[in-house]
XYZ file of C-alpha atoms in Angstrom:
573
model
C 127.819 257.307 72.986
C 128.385 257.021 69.196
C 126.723 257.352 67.325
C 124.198 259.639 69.217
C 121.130 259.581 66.955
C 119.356 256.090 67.020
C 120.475 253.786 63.849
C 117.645 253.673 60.318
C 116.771 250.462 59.345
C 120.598 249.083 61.313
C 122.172 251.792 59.476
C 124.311 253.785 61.699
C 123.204 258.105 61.857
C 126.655 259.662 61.845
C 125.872 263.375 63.138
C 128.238 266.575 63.051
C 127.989 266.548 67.055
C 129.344 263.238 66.356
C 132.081 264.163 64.303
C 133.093 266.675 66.254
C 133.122 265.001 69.684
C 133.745 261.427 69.466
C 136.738 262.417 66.453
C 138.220 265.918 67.671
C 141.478 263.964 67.886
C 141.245 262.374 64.273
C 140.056 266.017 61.887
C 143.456 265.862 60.398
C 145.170 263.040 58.332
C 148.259 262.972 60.089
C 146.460 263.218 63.601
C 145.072 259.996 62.625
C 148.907 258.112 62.167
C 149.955 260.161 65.038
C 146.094 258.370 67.001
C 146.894 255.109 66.670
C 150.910 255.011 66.642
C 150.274 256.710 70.619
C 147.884 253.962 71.492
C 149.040 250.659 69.839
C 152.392 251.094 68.277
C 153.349 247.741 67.604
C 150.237 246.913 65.897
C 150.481 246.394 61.919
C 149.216 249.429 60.122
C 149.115 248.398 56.496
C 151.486 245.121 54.543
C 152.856 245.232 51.586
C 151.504 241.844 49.711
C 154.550 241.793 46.556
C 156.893 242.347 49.340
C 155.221 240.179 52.435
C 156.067 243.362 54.638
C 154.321 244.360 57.645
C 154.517 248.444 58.768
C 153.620 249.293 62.229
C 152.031 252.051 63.164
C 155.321 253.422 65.164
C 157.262 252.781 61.888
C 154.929 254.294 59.692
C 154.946 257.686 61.753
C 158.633 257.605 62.113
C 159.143 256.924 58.289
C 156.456 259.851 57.828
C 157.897 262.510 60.258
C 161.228 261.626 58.534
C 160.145 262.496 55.147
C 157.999 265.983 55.882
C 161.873 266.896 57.100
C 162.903 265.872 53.950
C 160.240 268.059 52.199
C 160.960 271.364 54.292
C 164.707 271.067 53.725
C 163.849 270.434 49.613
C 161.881 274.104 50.387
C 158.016 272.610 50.260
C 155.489 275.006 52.004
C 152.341 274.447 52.622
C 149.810 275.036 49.934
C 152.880 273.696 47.255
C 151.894 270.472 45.591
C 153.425 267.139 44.613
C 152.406 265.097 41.767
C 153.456 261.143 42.174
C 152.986 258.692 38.800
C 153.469 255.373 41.831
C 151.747 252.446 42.497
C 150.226 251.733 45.750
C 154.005 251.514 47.817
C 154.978 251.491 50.939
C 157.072 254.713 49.219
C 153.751 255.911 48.436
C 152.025 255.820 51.111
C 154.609 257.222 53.219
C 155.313 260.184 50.806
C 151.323 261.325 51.256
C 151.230 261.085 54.837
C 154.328 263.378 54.845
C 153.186 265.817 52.400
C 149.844 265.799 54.864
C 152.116 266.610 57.895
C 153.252 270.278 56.704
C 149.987 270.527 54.092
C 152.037 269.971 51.016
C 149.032 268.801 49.225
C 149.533 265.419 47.553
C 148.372 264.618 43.926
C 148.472 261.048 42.909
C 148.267 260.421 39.188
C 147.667 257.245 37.143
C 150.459 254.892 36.062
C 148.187 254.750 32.870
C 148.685 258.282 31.715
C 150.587 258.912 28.362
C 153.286 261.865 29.401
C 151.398 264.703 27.421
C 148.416 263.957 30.043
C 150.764 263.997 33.004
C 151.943 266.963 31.543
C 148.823 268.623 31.433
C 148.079 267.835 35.376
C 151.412 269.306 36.365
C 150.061 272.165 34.389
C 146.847 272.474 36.165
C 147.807 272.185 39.538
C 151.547 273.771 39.402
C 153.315 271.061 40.689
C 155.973 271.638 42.480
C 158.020 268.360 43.219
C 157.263 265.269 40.699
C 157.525 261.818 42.000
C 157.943 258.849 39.569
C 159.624 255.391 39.627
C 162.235 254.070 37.433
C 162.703 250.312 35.117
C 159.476 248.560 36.137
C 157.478 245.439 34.796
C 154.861 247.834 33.169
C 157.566 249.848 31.474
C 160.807 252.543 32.126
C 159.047 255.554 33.630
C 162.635 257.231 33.532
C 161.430 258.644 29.828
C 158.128 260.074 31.600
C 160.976 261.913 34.247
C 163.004 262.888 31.385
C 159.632 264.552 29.837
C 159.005 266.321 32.881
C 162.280 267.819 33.177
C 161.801 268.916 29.435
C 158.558 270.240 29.689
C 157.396 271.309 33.027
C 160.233 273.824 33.983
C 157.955 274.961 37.065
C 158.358 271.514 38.526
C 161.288 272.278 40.643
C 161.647 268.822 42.630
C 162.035 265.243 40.659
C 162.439 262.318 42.712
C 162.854 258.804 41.255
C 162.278 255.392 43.236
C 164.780 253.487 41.957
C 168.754 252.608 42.344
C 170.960 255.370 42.328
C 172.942 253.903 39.065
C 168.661 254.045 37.331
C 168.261 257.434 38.555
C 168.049 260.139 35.632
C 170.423 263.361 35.493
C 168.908 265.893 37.289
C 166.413 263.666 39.554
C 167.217 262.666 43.105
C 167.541 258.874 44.235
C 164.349 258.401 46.621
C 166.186 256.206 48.860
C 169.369 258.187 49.126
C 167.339 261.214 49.786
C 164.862 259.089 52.252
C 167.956 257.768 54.398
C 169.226 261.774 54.673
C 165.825 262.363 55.953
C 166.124 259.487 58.711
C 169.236 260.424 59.545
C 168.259 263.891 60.275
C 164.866 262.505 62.407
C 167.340 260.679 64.641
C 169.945 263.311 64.972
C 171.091 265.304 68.472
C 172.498 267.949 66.347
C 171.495 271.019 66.690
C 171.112 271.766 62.969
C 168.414 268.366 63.055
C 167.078 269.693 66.693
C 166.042 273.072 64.342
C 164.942 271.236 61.713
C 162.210 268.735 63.789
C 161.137 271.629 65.479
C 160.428 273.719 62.513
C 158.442 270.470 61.262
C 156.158 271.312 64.276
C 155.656 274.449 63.847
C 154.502 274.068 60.507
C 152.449 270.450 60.781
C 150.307 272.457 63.916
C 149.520 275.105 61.235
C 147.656 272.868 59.299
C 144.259 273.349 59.860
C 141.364 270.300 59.089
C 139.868 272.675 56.303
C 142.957 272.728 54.396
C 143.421 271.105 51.155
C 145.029 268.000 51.404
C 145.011 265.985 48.226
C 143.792 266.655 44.501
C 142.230 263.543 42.813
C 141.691 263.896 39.221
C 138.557 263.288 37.904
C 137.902 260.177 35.710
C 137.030 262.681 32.769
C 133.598 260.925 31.838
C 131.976 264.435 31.264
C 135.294 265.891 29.136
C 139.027 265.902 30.629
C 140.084 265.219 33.913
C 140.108 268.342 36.154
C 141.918 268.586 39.783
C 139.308 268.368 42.654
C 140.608 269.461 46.037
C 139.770 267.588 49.222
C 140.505 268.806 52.553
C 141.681 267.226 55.495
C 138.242 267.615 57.075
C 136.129 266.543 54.060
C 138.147 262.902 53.922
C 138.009 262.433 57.782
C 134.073 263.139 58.021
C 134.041 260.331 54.958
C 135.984 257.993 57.053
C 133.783 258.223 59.998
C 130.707 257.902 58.116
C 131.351 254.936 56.038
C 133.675 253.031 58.710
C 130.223 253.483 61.122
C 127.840 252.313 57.805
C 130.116 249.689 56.847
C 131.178 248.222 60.531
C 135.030 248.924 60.315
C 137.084 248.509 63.430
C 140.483 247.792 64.912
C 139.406 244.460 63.808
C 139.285 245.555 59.759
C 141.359 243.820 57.422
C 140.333 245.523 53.974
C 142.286 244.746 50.586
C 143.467 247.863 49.106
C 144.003 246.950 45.138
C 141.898 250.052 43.741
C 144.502 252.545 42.144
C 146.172 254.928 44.046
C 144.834 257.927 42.133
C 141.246 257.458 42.891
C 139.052 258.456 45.531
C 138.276 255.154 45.915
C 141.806 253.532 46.743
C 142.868 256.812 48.753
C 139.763 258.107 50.692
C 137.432 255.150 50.866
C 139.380 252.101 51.449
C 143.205 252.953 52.615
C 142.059 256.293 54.998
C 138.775 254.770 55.937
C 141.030 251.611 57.432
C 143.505 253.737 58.905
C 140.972 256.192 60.601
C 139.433 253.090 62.313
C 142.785 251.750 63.107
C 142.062 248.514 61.117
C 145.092 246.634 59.229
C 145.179 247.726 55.231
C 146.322 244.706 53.335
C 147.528 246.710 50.126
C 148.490 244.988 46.530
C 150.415 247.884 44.935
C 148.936 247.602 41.564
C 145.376 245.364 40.795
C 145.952 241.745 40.041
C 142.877 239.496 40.286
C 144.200 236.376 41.009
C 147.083 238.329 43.397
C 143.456 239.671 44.909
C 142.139 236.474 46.001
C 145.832 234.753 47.075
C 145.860 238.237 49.009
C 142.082 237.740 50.784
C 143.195 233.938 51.384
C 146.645 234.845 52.615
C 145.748 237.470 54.921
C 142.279 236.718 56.155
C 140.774 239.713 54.516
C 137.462 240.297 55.672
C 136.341 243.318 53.904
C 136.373 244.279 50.022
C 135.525 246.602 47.992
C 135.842 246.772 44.712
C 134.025 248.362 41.036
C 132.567 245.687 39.288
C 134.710 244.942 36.474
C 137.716 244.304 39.160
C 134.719 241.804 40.712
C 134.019 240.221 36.861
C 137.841 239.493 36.528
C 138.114 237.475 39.423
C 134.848 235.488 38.998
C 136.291 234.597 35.405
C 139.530 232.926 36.613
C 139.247 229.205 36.042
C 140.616 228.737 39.077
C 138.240 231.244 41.478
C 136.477 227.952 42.912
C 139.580 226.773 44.605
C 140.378 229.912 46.493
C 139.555 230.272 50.427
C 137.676 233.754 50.859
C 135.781 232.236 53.694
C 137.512 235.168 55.642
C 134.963 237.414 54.174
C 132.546 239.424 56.100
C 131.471 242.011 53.517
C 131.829 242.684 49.650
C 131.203 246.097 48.505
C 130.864 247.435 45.126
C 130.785 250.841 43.587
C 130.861 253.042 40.626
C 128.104 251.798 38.487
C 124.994 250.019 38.498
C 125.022 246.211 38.251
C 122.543 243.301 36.985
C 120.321 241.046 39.573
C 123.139 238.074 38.513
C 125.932 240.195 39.689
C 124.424 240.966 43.027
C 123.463 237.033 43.375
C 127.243 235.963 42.371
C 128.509 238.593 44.748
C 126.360 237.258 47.717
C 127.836 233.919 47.170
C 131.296 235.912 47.826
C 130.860 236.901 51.513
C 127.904 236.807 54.077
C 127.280 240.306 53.479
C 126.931 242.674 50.340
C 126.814 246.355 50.598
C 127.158 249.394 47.705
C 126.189 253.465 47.596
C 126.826 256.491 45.896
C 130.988 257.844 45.897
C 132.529 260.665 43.638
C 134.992 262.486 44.108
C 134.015 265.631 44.884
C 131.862 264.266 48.280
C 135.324 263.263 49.377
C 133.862 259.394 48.585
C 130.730 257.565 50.184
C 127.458 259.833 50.539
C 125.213 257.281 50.754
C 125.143 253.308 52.586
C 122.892 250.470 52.389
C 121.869 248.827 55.807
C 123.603 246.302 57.182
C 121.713 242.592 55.947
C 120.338 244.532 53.094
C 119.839 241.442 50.008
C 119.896 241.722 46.166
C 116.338 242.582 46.106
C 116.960 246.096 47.968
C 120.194 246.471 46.773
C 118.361 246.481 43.321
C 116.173 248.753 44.225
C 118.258 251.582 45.858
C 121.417 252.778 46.655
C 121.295 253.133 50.020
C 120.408 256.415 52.574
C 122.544 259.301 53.453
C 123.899 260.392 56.944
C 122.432 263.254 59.022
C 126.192 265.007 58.848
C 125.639 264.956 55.163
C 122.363 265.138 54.057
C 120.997 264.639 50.086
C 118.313 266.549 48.530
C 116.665 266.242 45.231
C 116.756 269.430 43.883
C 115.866 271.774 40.634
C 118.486 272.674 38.599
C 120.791 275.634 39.863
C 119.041 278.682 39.427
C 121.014 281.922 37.373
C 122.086 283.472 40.312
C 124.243 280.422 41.478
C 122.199 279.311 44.153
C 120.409 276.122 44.383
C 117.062 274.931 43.038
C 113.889 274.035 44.848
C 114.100 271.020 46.906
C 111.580 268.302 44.922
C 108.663 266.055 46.845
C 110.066 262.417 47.134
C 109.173 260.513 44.327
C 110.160 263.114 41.831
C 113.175 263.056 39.360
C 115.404 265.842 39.974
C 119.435 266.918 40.732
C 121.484 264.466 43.546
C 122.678 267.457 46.049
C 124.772 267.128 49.461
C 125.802 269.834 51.781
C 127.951 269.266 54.414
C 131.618 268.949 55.637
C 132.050 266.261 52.825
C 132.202 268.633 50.259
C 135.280 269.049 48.296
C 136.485 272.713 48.260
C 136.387 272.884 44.707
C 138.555 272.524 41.025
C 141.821 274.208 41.008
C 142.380 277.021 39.242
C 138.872 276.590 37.514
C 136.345 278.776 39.201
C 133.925 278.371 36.877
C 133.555 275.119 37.051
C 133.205 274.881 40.921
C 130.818 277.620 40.417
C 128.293 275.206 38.461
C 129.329 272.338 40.958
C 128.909 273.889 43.945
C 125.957 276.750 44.450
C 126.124 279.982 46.352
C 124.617 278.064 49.496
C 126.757 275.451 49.791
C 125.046 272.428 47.944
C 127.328 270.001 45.632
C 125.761 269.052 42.425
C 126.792 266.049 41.637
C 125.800 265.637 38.085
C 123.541 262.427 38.532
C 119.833 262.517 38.663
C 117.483 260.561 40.977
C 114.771 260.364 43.330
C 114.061 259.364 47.064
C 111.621 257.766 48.794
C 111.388 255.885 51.975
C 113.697 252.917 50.355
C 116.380 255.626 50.306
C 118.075 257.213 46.871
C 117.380 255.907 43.672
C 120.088 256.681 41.001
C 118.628 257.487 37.655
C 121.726 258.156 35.691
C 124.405 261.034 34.646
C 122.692 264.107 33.698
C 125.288 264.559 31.148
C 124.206 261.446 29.586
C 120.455 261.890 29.510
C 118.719 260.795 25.823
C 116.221 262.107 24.793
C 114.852 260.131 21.836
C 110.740 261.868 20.778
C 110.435 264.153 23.635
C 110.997 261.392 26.480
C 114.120 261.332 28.588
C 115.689 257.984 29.397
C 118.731 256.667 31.134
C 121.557 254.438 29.843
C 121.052 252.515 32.887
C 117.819 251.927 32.354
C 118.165 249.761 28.727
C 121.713 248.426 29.546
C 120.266 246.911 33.023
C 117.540 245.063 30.541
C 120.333 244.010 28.347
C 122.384 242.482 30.869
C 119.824 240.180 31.813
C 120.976 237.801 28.944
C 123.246 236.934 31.411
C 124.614 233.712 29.403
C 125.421 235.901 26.086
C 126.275 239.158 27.246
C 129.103 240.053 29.382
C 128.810 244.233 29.579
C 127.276 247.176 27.273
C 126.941 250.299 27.803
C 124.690 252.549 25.858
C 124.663 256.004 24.759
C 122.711 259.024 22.419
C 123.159 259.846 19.017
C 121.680 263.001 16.855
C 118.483 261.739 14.564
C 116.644 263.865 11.812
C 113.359 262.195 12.995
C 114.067 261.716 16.566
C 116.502 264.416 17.920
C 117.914 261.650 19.610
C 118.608 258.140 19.389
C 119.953 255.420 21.499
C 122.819 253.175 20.604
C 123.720 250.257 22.689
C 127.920 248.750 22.660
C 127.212 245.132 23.812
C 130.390 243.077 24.699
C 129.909 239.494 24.369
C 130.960 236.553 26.420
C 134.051 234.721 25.470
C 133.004 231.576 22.958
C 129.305 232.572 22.452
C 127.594 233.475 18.851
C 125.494 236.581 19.789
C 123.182 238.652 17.112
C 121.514 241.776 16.784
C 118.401 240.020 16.088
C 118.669 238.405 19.517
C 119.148 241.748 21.143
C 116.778 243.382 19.119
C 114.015 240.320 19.977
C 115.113 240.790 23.947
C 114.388 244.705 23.952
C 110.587 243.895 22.560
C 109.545 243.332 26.361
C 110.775 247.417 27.050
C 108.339 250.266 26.131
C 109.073 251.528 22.321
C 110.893 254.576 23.405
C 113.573 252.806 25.635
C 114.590 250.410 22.379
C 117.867 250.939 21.265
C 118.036 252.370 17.599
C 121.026 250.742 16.767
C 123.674 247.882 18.497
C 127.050 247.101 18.174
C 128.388 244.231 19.424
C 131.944 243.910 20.683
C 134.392 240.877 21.092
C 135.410 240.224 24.617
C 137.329 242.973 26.079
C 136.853 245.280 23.312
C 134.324 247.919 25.844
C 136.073 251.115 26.799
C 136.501 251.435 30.123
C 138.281 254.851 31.768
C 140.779 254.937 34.429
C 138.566 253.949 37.450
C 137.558 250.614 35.372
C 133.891 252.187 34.810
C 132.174 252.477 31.048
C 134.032 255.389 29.223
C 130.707 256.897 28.046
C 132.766 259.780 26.349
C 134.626 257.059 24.254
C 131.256 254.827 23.431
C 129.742 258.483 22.438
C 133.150 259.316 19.941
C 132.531 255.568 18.357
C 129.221 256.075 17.855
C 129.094 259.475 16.380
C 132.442 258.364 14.228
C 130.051 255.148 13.190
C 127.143 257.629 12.455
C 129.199 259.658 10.266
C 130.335 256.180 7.749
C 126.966 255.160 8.035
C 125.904 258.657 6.102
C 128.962 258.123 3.442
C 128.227 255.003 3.028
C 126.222 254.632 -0.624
C-alpha cells in the first residue's frame, strides 16, 4: 500500500520504505522511460506544442537508446559531461535521457547567457561535448559555437541543431549525426550488434547515486555555481511531489519553465514522466502560447513562478481563454501577496505552492490538498518523512550541524535525506558550508515551524539589520504589495548607514498607466513598526525590476543599484 504511513492533514507521508519498495523499478532516470515504454508503449509521453507532435513512450526510448550509441561511438564515458545552450526540444529532451543511459551527466544552460558566461560553465564543469542550435528567432547561436571552439579547447564534441548547409566548420550536424545513430540501433551487423551491447554494459553500470545532471544556480548569492544531482536525489523528488501534488497516468502538466532550471527539469518534466502522465511542453515560455497550450491540450496541472503567472493575467485577452481543464495551479520561487493567491484561485479549483532549490533536487516541502489563500499565506507547506526539515543553529566550526531549535523559533531551513544534491563541482568548499559533516543541507533561508508547517522568513544572505533588529525583505515588500491597484512588484534590499549600520531600500515597480509617489508609499508603510520602514524608495516604470534567470527578484542586482545610488547620493552637493 502506498503510501504506508497514514496521510497529515490529506497530505500524502512519502517514506524511504516507500521509496524503496513501491519505486525499486523507477531509482534511475532511464529506468523510468524504459517503466512506462514496457507497460504502455503507444501511450503519448510528452508533445511538442510549436510543432503539434506527439512522442510515445516506445519512440522516445528508441530515439534515446539510439543516441547513448551515438555518444559511446563520439567516446563519452560516464562521469564526462555535456553542456546544451537548447530550448525545451524534442532534441533536448532526447539528448538528456541519452546522456542518463551511460551516466554522461547532462548540463543544460540558459539560452539567455552572454558567451563569456557559457564560457565560464564549460570551465567549471569541463565539458566535454557542447550542444547548441543554429539561425533561430531569438538570434544565430552559430557565433556562441564559433566562441566555444575558440575558447574552450577542452570541449572536444560540438554539435549544432540545425541544417547541414547552417552547421559551423568544425561542429557536427545533429540530425546527420542522429540518423547514424538510428541506423546503427536498427542494424544486424555485427559491428552495431557490439555496439548495443556495449550500451548495456555501460547503462547497467549506472548506479541511482550517480550524478546525473548539473543545474546552475540562479546566482542570487554571487555567480552561478554547478550543483550536481543524482539519479536517486531527482527520483525520490518525483515520488514525493507527484504523491503531494496528485500526479498520475492521468497528468497533463504544461512544461514552459526553462530547461536549465530545476524547476522545468526535475519538478515538472521528470515528475510527469516518473508518474507516467503526458508532458505538454512549449519549448521556450510564451504566455499567451501558455494558455492556447492549457486550452488546446486540456492541461490540468500548472506550475509556474509568479511573474510567468502575472504575464498571463495581464493579456487583454486572458478572459476569453478556456482553462476550465484545470485541476491545480502551483506556484513557486518567491513569496506572493493575498491578491495573487485570490487571482490564482480563480485559475483552477485548486492552488498549491512549497519550498524548491536546487540543491534538494526540487520540492521539500507541500501544502495539503484543499489548502485556501488563508493557509497558503500563512505557510509553505510540511515536509515528507523521507526528507525531513529541521530548524537548526548555524553550522558549528567543525562542519557539523547546529542544534535543532524548539518550534516557534527563527533559525537555519535544514533537510537530510536522499534529496540531497551531492554537492558543487569542483568547489569543495562551498559544499562544505552547504552541506555539514552529518549530512544536513543548509539551504540558506531562515524560518520557523510550528504545527501549520514551515514558515519561510527570508534568505539569510539577505537579512537587514537596520538598529540592532533583523528583518526580512519579505516582510516590508509583502506590506507594499498590498497597494494592489498602484503597485505591480518591489523588491527590497539593505544598504550601509553611519547611524543605522543598516538601512532598507525598497525598488517598487509600478503598474502600467498609474501616477504613484513616494509620499504614498511612505504614508502606506506608517501602519508597519518603525524599524521595518523603508529608508529610502525607488520607484520603477513597468518592467524596469531585475529579475534573474529563473524570473525571481535579482536581489544581487537591486543591491548593485542601490549601493551605485548610495554612492551619487554622497557626491551629490
Amino acid at each position: 500500500m502506498f503510501p504506508s504511513e497514514p496521510s497529515h492533514r490529506g497530505l500524502p507521508q512519502c517514506t524511504l520504505a516507500d521509496y524503496e519498495r513501491e519505486f525499486r523499478g523507477r531509482h534511475r532516470l532511464p529506468d523510468v522511460l524504459a517503466y512506462w515504454a514496457a507497460r504502455k508503449p503507444d501511450a503519448v509521453a510528452f508533445i511538442d506544442v510549436r510543432r503539434r507532435q506527439e512522442i510515445t513512450w516506445r519512440t522516445f526510448e528508441q530515439r534515446t537508446s539510439a543516441l547513448a550509441l551515438g555518444l559511446l561511438r563520439l567516446g563519452f564515458r560516464k562521469g564526462d559531461f555535456l553542456a546544451v545552450s537548447l530550448p525545451f526540444s524534442p532534441e533536448h529532451i532526447f539528448l538528456e535521457y541519452a546522456c542518463f543511459q551511460i551516466g554522461v551527466i547532462h548540463a543544460p544552460l540558459d539560452l539567455r547567457l552572454p558567451p563569456e558566461e557559457v564560457l565560464r560553465c564549460l570551465r567549471l564543469i569541463g565539458a566535454k561535448g557542447f550542444v547548441f542550435p543554429g539561425p533561430a528567432p531569438a538570434g544565430d547561436f552559430r557565433e556562441l559555437g564559433r566562441a566555444v571552439q575558440k575558447h574552450s579547447p577542452f570541449v572536444s564534441h560540438r554539435i549544432q541543431i540545425s541544417a547541414p548547409e547552417e552547421t559551423i566548420e568544425g561542429a557536427l550536424c545533429y540530425y546527420q549525426w542522429a540518423a547514424g545513430a538510428e541506423r546503427l540501433w536498427v542494424d544486424n551487423s555485427p559491428e552495431a550488434e557490439a555496439c548495443r551491447s556495449k550500451r548495456a554494459r555501460v547503462s547497467e553500470a549506472v548506479a541511482e547515486n550517480n550524478g546525473a545532471q548539473v543545474i546552475f544556480t540562479t546566482g542570487s548569492t554571487g555567480a552561478p555555481k554547478p550543483a550536481l544531482l543524482s539519479h536517486r536525489g531527482i527520483t525520490c523528488q518525483n515520488m514525493c511531489l507527484g504523491a503531494g501534488f496528485g500526479f498520475g497516468e492521468g497528468t497533463r502538466l504544461l512544461i514552459n519553465l526553462p530547461p536549465s532550471h530545476v524547476g522545468g527539469q526535475s519538478e515538472t518534466l521528470m515528475t510527469t514522466l516518473f508518474w507516467g502522465g503526458t508532458a505538454i511542453v512549449l519549448d521556450v515560455f510564451d504566455a499567451a502560447g501558455s494558455l492556447r497550450a492549457i486550452e488546446q491540450y486540456q492541461v490540468n496541472l500548472l506550475g509556474q513562478v509568479p511573474a510567468m503567472f502575472n504575464l498571463e493575467w495581464r493579456l487583454p485577452d486572458y478572459a476569453q481563454y478556456d482553462l476550465s481543464s484545470l485541476r491545480l495551479a502551483v506556484y513557486g520561487g518567491q513569496q506572493v501577496s493575498r491578491p495573487f493567491l485570490e487571482r490564482l484561485a480563480t485559475m483552477a479549483p485548486g492552488i498549491a505552492t512549497g519550498l524548491g532549490l536546487t540543491e534538494a533536487s526540487g520540492f521539500c516541502t507541500y501544502t495539503p490538498p484543499g489548502a485556501g489563500v488563508d493557509e497558503i499565506l500563512s505557510s509553505i507547506g510540511y515536509d515528507m518523512p523521507v526528507y525531513p526539515v529541521s530548524i537548526r543553529q548555524p553550522m558549528r566550526e567543525d562542519g557539523t550541524a547546529g542544534e535543532p531549535l524548539p518550534d516557534g523559533e527563527l533559525g537555519h531551513i535544514c533537510f537530510r535525506g536522499p534529496q540531497t544534491f551531492l554537492g558543487y563541482l569542483n568547489d569543495p568548499q562551498a559544499t562544505s558550508r552547504t552541506i555539514s559533516r552529518d549530512g544536513f543541507l543548509y539551504t540558506g533561508d531562515m524560518g520557523y515551524w510550528d504545527s501549520r508547517g514551515l514558515h519561510f522568513a527570508g534568505r539569510a544572505k539577505w537579512v537587514i539589520k537596520p538598529a540592532g533588529y533583523q528583518i526580512f525583505p519579505g516582510q516590508i515588500e509583502e506590506h507594499i504589495l498590498q497597494l494592489t491597484d498602484k503597485v505591480a512588484a518591489c523588491g527590497v534590499v539593505g544598504v550601509p548607514h553611519e547611524l543605522l549600520s543598516e538601512a532598507a531600500v525598497a525598488f517598487v515597480e509600478k503598474k502600467p498607466g498609474v501616477e504613484l509617489e513616494i509620499a504614498e508609499l511612505r504614508r502606506h508603510a506608517r501602519s508597519l513598526a518603525p524599524y521595518l520602514r523603508p529608508l529610502h524608495y525607488v520607484i520603477l516604470e513597468p518592467g524596469q525590476l531585475p529579475l534573474n534567470r529563473a524570473a525571481k527578484v535579482d536581489y544581487l542586482k537591486l543591491q548593485q543599484m542601490a549601493a551605485e545610488r548610495e554612492r551619487a547620493r554622497k557626491l551629490t552637493p
